[in-house]
Short mmCIF file of C-alpha atoms in Angstrom, two decimals:
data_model
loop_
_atom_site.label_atom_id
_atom_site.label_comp_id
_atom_site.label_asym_id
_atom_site.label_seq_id
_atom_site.Cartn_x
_atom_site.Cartn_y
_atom_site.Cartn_z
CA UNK X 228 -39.34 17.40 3.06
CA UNK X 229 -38.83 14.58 5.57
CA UNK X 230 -36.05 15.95 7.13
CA UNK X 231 -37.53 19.03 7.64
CA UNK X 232 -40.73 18.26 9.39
CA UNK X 233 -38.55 15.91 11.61
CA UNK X 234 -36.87 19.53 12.24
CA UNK X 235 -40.01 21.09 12.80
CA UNK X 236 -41.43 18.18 15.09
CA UNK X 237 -38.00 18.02 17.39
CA UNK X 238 -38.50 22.26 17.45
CA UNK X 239 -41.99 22.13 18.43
CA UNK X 240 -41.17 19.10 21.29
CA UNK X 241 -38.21 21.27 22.61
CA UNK X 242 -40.05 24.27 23.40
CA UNK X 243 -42.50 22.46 24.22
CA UNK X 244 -40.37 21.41 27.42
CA UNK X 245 -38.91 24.62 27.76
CA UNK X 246 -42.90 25.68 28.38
CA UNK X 247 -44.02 23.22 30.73
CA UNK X 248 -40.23 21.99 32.81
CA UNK X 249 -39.59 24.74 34.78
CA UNK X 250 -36.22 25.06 36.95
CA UNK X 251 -35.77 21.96 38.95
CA UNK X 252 -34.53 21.55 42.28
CA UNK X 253 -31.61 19.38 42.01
CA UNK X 254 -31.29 16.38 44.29
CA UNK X 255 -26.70 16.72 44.22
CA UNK X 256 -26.69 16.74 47.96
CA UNK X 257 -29.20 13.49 48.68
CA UNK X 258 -27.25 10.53 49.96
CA UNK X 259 -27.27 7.00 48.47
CA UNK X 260 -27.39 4.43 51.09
CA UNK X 261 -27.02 0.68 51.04
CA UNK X 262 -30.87 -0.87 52.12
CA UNK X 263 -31.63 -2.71 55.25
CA UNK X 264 -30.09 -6.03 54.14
CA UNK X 265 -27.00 -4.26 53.15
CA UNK X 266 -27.19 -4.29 49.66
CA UNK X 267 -27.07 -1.67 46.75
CA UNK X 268 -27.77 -2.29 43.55
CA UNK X 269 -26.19 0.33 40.21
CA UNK X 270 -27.36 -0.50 36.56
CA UNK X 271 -24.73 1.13 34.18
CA UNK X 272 -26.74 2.53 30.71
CA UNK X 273 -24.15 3.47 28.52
CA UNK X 274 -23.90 4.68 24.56
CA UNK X 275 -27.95 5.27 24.16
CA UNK X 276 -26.08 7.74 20.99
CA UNK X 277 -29.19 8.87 19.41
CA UNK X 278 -30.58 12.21 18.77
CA UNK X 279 -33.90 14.65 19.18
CA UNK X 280 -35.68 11.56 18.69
CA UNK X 281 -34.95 8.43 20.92
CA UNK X 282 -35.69 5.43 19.28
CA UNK X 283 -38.72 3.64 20.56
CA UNK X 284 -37.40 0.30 20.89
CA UNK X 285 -34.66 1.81 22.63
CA UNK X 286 -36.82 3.70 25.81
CA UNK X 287 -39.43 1.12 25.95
CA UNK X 288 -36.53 -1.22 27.16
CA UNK X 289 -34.67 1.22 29.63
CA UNK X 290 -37.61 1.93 31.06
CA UNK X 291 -38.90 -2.03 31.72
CA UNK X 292 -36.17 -2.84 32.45
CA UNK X 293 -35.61 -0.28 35.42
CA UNK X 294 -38.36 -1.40 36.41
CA UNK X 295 -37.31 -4.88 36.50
CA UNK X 296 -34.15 -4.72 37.85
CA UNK X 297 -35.32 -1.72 40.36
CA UNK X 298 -31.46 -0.65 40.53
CA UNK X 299 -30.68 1.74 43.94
CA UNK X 300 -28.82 4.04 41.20
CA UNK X 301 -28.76 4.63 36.86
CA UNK X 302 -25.00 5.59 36.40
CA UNK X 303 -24.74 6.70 32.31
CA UNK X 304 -21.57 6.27 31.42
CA UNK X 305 -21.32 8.29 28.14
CA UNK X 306 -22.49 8.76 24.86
CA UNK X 307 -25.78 9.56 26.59
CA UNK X 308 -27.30 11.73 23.25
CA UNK X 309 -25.45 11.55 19.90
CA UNK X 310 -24.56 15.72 19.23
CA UNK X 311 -24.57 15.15 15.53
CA UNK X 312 -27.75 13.69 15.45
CA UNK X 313 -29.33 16.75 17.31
CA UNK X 314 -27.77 19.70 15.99
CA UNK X 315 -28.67 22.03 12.92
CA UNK X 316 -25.46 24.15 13.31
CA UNK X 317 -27.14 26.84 15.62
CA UNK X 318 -26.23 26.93 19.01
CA UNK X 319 -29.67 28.17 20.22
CA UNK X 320 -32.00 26.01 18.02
CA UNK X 321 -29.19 23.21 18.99
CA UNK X 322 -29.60 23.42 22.66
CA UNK X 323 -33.55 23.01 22.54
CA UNK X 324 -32.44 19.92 20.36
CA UNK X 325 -29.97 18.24 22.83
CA UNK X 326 -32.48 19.20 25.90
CA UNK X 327 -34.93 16.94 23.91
CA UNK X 328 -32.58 14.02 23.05
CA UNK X 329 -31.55 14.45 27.16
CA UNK X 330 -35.31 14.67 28.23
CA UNK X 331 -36.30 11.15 26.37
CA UNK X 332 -34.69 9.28 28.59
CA UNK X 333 -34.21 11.38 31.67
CA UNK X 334 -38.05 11.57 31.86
CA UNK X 335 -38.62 8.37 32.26
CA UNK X 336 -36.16 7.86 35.16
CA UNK X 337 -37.44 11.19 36.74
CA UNK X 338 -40.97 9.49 36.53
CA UNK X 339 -40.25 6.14 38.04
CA UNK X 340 -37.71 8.29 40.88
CA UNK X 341 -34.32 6.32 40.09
CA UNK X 342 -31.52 8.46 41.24
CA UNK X 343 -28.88 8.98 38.48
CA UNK X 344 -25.30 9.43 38.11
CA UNK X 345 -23.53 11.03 34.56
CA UNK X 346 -20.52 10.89 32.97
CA UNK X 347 -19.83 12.23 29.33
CA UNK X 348 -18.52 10.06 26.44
CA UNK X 349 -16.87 11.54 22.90
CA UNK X 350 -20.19 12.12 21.30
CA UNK X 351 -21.97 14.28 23.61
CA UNK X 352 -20.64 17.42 22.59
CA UNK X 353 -19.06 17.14 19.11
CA UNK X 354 -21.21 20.10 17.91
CA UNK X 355 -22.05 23.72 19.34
CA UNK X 356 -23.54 22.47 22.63
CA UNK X 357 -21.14 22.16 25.45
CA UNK X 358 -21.29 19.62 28.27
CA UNK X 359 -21.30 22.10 30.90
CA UNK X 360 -24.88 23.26 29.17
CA UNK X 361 -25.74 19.61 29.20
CA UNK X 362 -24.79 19.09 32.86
CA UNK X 363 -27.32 22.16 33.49
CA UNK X 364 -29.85 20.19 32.04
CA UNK X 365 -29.17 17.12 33.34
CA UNK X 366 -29.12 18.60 37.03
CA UNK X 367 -32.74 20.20 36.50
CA UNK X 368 -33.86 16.74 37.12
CA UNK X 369 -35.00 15.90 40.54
CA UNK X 370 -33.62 12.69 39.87
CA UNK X 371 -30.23 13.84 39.01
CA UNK X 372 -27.54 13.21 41.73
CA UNK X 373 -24.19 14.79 39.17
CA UNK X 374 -22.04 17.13 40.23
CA UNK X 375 -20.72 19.67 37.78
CA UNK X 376 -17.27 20.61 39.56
CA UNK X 377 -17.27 23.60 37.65
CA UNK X 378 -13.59 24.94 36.46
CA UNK X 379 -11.83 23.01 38.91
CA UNK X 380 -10.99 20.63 36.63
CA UNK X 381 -10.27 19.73 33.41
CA UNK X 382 -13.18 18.55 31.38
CA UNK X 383 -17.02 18.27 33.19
CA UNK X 384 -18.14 16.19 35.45
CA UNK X 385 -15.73 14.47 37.45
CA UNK X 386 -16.73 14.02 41.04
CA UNK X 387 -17.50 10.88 43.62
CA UNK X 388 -20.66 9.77 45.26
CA UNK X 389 -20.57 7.96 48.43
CA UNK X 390 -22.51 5.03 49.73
CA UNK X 391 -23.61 6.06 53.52
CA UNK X 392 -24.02 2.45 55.38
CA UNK X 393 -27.54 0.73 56.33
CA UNK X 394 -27.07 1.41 59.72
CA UNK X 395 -25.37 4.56 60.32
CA UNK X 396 -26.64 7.35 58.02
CA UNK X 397 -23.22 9.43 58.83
CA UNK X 398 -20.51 6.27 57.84
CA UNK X 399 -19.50 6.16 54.15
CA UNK X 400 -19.41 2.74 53.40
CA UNK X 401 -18.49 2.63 49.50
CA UNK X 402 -17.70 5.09 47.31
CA UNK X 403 -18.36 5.66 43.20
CA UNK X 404 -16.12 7.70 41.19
CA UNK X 405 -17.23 8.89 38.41
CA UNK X 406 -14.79 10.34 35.14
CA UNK X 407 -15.09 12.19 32.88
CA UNK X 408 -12.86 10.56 30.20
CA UNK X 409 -13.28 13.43 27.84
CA UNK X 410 -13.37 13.91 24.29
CA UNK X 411 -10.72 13.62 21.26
CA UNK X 412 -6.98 14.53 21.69
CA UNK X 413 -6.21 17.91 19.42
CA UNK X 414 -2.27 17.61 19.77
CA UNK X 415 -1.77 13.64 19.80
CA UNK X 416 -5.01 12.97 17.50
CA UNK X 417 -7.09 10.17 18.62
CA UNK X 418 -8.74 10.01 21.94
CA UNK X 419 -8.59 12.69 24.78
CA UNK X 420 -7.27 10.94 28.42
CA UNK X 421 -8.14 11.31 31.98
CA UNK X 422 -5.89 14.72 32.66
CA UNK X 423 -2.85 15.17 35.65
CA UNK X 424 -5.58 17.52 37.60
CA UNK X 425 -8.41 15.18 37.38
CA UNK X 426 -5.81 12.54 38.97
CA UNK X 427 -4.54 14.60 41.63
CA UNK X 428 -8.31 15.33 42.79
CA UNK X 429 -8.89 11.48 42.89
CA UNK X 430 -5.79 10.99 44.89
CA UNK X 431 -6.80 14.04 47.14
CA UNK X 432 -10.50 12.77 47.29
CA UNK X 433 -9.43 9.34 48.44
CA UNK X 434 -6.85 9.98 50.58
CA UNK X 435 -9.44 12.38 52.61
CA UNK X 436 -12.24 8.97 52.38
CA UNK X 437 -9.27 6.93 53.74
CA UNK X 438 -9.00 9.30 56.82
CA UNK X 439 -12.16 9.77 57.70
CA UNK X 440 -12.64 5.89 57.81
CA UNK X 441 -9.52 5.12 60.25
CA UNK X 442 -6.83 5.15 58.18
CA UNK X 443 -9.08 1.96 56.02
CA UNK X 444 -9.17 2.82 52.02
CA UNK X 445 -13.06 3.13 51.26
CA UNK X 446 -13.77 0.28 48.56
CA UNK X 447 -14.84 1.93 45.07
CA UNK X 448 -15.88 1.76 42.13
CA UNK X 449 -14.92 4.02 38.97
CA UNK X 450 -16.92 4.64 36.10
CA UNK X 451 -16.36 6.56 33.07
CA UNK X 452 -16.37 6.30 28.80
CA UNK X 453 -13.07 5.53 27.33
CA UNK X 454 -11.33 2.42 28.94
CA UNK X 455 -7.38 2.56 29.70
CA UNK X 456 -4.88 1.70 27.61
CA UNK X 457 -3.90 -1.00 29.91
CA UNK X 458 -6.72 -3.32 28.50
CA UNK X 459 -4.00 -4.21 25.98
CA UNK X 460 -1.40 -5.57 28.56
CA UNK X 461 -3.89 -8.64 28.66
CA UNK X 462 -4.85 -8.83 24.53
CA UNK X 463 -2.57 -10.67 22.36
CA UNK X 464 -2.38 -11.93 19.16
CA UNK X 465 -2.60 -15.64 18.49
CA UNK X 466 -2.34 -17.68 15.54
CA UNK X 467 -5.08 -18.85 13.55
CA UNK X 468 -5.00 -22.24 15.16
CA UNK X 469 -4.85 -21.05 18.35
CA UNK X 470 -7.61 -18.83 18.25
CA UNK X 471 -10.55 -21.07 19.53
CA UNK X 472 -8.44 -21.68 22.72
CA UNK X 473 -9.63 -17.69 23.73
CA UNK X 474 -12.34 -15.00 23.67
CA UNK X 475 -10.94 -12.97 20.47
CA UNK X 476 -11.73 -10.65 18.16
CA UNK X 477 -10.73 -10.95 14.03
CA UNK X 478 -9.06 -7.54 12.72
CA UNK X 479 -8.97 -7.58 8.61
CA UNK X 480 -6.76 -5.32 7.08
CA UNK X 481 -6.52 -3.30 4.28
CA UNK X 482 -3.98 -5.84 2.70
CA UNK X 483 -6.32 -8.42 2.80
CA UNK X 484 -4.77 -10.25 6.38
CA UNK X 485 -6.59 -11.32 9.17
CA UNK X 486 -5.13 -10.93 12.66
CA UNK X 487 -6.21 -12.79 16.16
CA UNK X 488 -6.83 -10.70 19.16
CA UNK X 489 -7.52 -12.51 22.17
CA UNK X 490 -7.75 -12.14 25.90
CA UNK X 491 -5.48 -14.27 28.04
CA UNK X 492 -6.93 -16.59 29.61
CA UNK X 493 -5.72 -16.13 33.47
CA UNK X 494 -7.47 -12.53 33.29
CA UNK X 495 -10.74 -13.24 32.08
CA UNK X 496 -13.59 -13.45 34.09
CA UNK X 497 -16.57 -13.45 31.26
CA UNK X 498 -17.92 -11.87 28.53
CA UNK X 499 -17.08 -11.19 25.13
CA UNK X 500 -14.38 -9.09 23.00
CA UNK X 501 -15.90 -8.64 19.52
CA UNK X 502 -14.35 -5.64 18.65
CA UNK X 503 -10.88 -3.92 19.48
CA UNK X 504 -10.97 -1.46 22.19
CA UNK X 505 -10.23 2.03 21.49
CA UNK X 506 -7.90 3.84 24.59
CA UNK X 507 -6.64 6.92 24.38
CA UNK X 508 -3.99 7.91 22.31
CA UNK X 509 -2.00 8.94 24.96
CA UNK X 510 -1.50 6.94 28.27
CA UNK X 511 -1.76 9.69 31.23
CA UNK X 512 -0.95 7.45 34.27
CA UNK X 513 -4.62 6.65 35.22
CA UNK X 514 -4.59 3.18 35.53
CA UNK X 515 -1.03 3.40 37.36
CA UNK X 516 -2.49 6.24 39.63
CA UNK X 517 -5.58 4.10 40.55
CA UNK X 518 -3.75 0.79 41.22
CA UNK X 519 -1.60 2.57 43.58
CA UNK X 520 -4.21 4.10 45.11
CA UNK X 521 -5.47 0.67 46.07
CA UNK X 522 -9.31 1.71 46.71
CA UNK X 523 -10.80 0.83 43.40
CA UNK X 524 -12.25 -2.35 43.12
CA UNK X 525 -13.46 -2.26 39.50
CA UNK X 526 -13.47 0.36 36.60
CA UNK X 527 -16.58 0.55 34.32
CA UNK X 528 -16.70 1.47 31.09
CA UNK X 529 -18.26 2.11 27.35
CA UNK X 530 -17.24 3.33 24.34
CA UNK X 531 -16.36 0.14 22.47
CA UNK X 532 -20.63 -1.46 21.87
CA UNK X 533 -19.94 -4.70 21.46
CA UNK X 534 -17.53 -5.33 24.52
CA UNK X 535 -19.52 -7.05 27.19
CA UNK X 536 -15.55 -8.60 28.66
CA UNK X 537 -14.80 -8.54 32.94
CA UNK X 538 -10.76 -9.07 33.22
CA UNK X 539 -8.95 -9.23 36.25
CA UNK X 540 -5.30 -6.98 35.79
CA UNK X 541 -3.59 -5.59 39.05
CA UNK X 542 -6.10 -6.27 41.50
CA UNK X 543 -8.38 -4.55 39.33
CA UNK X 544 -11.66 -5.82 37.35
CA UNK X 545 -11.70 -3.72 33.97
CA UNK X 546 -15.27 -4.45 32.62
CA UNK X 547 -17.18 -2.68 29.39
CA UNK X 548 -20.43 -2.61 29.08
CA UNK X 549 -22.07 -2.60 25.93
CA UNK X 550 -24.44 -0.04 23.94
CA UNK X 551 -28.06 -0.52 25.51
CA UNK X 552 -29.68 1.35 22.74
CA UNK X 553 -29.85 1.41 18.29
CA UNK X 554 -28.79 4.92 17.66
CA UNK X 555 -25.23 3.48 16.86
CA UNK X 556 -23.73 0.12 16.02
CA UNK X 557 -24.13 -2.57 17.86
CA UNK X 558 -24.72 -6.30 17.95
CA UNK X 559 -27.17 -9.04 19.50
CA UNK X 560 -25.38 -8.39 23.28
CA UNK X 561 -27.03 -4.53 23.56
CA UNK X 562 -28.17 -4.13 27.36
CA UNK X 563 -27.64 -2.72 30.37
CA UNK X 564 -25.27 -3.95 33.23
CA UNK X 565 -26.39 -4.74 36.26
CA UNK X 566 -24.27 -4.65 39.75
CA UNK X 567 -25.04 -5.67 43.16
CA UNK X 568 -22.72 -4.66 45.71
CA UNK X 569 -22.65 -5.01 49.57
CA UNK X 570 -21.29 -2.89 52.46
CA UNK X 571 -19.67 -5.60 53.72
CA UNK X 572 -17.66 -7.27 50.93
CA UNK X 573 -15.92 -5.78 48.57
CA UNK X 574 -16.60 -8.77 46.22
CA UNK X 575 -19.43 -7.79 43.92
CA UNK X 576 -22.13 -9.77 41.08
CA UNK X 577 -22.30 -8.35 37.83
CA UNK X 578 -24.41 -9.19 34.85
CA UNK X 579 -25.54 -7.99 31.33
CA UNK X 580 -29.24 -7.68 30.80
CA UNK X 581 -29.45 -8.22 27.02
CA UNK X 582 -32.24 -7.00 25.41
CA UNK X 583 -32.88 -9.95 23.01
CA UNK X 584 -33.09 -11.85 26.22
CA UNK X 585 -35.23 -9.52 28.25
CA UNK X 586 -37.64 -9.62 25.19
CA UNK X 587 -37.06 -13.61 24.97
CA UNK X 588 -40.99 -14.16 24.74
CA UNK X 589 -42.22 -10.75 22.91
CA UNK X 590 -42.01 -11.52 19.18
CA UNK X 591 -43.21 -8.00 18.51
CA UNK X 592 -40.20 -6.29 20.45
CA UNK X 593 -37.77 -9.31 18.88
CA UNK X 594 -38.86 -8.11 15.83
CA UNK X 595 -38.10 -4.58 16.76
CA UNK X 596 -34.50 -5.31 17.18
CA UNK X 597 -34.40 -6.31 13.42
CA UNK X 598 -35.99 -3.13 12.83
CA UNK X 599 -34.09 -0.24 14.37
CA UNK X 600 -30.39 -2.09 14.77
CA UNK X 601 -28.56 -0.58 11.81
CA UNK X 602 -26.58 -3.95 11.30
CA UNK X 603 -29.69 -5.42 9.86
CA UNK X 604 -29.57 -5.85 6.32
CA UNK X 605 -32.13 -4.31 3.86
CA UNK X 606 -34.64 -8.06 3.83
CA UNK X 607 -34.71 -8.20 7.77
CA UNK X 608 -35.53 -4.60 8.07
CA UNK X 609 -38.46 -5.27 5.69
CA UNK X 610 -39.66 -8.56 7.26
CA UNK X 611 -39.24 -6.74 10.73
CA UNK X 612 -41.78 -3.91 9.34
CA UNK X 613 -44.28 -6.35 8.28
CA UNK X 614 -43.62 -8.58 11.60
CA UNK X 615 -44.07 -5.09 14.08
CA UNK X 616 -47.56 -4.71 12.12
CA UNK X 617 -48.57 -7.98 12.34
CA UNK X 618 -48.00 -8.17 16.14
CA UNK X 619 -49.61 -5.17 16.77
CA UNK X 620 -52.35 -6.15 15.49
CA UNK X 621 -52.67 -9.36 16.79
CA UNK X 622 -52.28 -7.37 20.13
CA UNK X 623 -54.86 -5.30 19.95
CA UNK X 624 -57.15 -8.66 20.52
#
């Protein structure tokens, strides 16, 4: 019975948008542009994986803290909706489902105007609703700045957004990539990688930046779901006794053995590795293709929610960002990234918003976390109940 009147209630809320959202003008062709003092600020949401309904702990803080940070761009970098969690098995009834899940969060950026850049993660489409619908929907926003390239390229959602400088509306001063890392790999099992055509478009793309800026590489950034496999040319595995000399990560195994991953130390930046990345199963030459390239100064990325590492490999900063929301696992470090850039540096600040922090002085959202994070055992999601009463309550005077 529950189930179903959470069925009915996600129906009723989809066509309910379909009623009252008509088409959108998309804003694809409005430029970002560094502010008067030069800077530009992106805050990277990634893995929000829930479904029709967004958990309210969840939107409550994306949207204060958008409105803290007051980022010059929302870049999602996959994982945005979790397709199992709004699907019934019937493409139509499954599309006003997804448009829901899509609309909880894409509302409240459309309300408070933040421009916003997607990419697609593994979990977006598992069921009957494609990304290319999703990209449909996500472009009705006004706030939307995607681009869905279409057939041009293997998967959806591969293109680049430039960064036009403060004073000169026409110079591109920066430039964002952003990947579409696709899905799961049907011959090789696994994960999917970033395909030969999707390089040769970067290459293309960046080659035609570098010309137009006198023969100069335009610094970038790249942001997409699945890291590369070259994350694990700076883990290794380190003895027991070793293993508080590093940032590392215990695998148990089915035999009973625990095994030390750690980061090396030269490479590391910050952050933490508290769970093993997952690459794809097949390398496909992007990391190669992108440190030849020589544009990109970092590569962003998801996937793994409990990553919150910045490493230093070939010139290039590989950094993961955890999950900011509780529709999947997850651990005390969910947030948001934030990262400042300037037009005249390619050096960059970076930082993870956590939302245990944000909420430092809110018992009632504290207690919240305990609540809805589906690590918490059966006791703290019971005292967490009682706790979210109590402080509303004691709110309401």
């Amino acid at each position: 019975m529950k189930k179903a009147i959470s069925v009915i209630l996600a129906l009723v809320l989809a066509f309910g948008m379909l009623i009252t959202a008509g088409a959108a003008d998309t804003n694809a062709d409005s430029k970002l542009q560094f502010g008067s003092d030069g800077n530009f600020r992106i805050m990277q949401v990634s893995d929000i994986q829930d479904g029709t309904f967004l958990t309210p702990a969840t939107k409550k803080f994306i949207k204060e803290v958008v409105i803290d940070a007051q980022p010059d761009l929302i870049v999602l970098t996959g994982d945005n909706i979790s397709a199992g969690s709004a699907s019934l098995g019937i493409e139509a009834v499954d599309k006003l489902l997804v448009k829901t899940a899509i609309n909880n969060y894409m509302s409240v950026f459309e309300e408070i105007g933040i421009p916003v850049a997607v990419t697609f993660g593994n979990h977006d489409a598992e069921e009957k609703v494609s990304k290319e619908y999703q990209m449909e929907v996500y472009t009705s926003y006004d706030c939307c700045v995607a681009i869905d390239e279409g057939e041009a390229l293997y998967g959806c959602g591969t293109y680049n957004l430039p960064i036009y400088s403060s004073a000169d509306a026409s110079k591109i001063a920066y430039n964002l990539w952003m990947i579409d890392s696709n899905m799961y790999d049907d011959v090789n099992g696994g994960y999917d990688y970033v395909h030969q055509d999707q390089l040769d478009w970067y290459v293309k793309t960046s080659n035609e930046l570098k010309a137009q800026n006198g023969g100069k590489v335009v610094p970038s950034m790249m942001f997409q779901h699945i890291i590369v496999n070259e994350i694990y040319d700076v883990i290794i595995e380190v003895p027991e006794s070793e293993k508080d000399n590093y940032e590392y990560v215990a695998e148990e195994h089915d035999d009973g053995t625990v095994t030390y991953h750690a980061i090396k130390n030269e490479v590391l930046r910050t952050g933490v590795i508290n769970e093993l990345p997952c690459p794809p199963t097949v390398n496909g030459g992007q990391f190669e293709t992108v440190v030849n390239q020589g544009d990109v100064v970092a590569m962003f990325f998801g996937h793994d929610h409990k990553n919150t590492f910045e490493v230093e490999y070939k010139g290039v900063d590989l950094v993961n960002t955890p999950t900011a929301g509780f529709g999947s696992y997850g651990d005390y470090g969910r947030g948001v990234r934030i990262i400042d850039i300037n037009e005249t540096s390619t050096d960059y600040k970076t930082e993870i918003i956590e939302y245990v922090d944000f909420y430092a002085d809110d018992q009632a959202m504290l207690a919240q976390y305990d609540l809805y994070a589906n690590e918490s055992s059966v006791g703290q999601v019971l005292a967490a109940f009682f706790k979210t009463i109590w402080y509303s309550i004691i709110n309401l005077f």
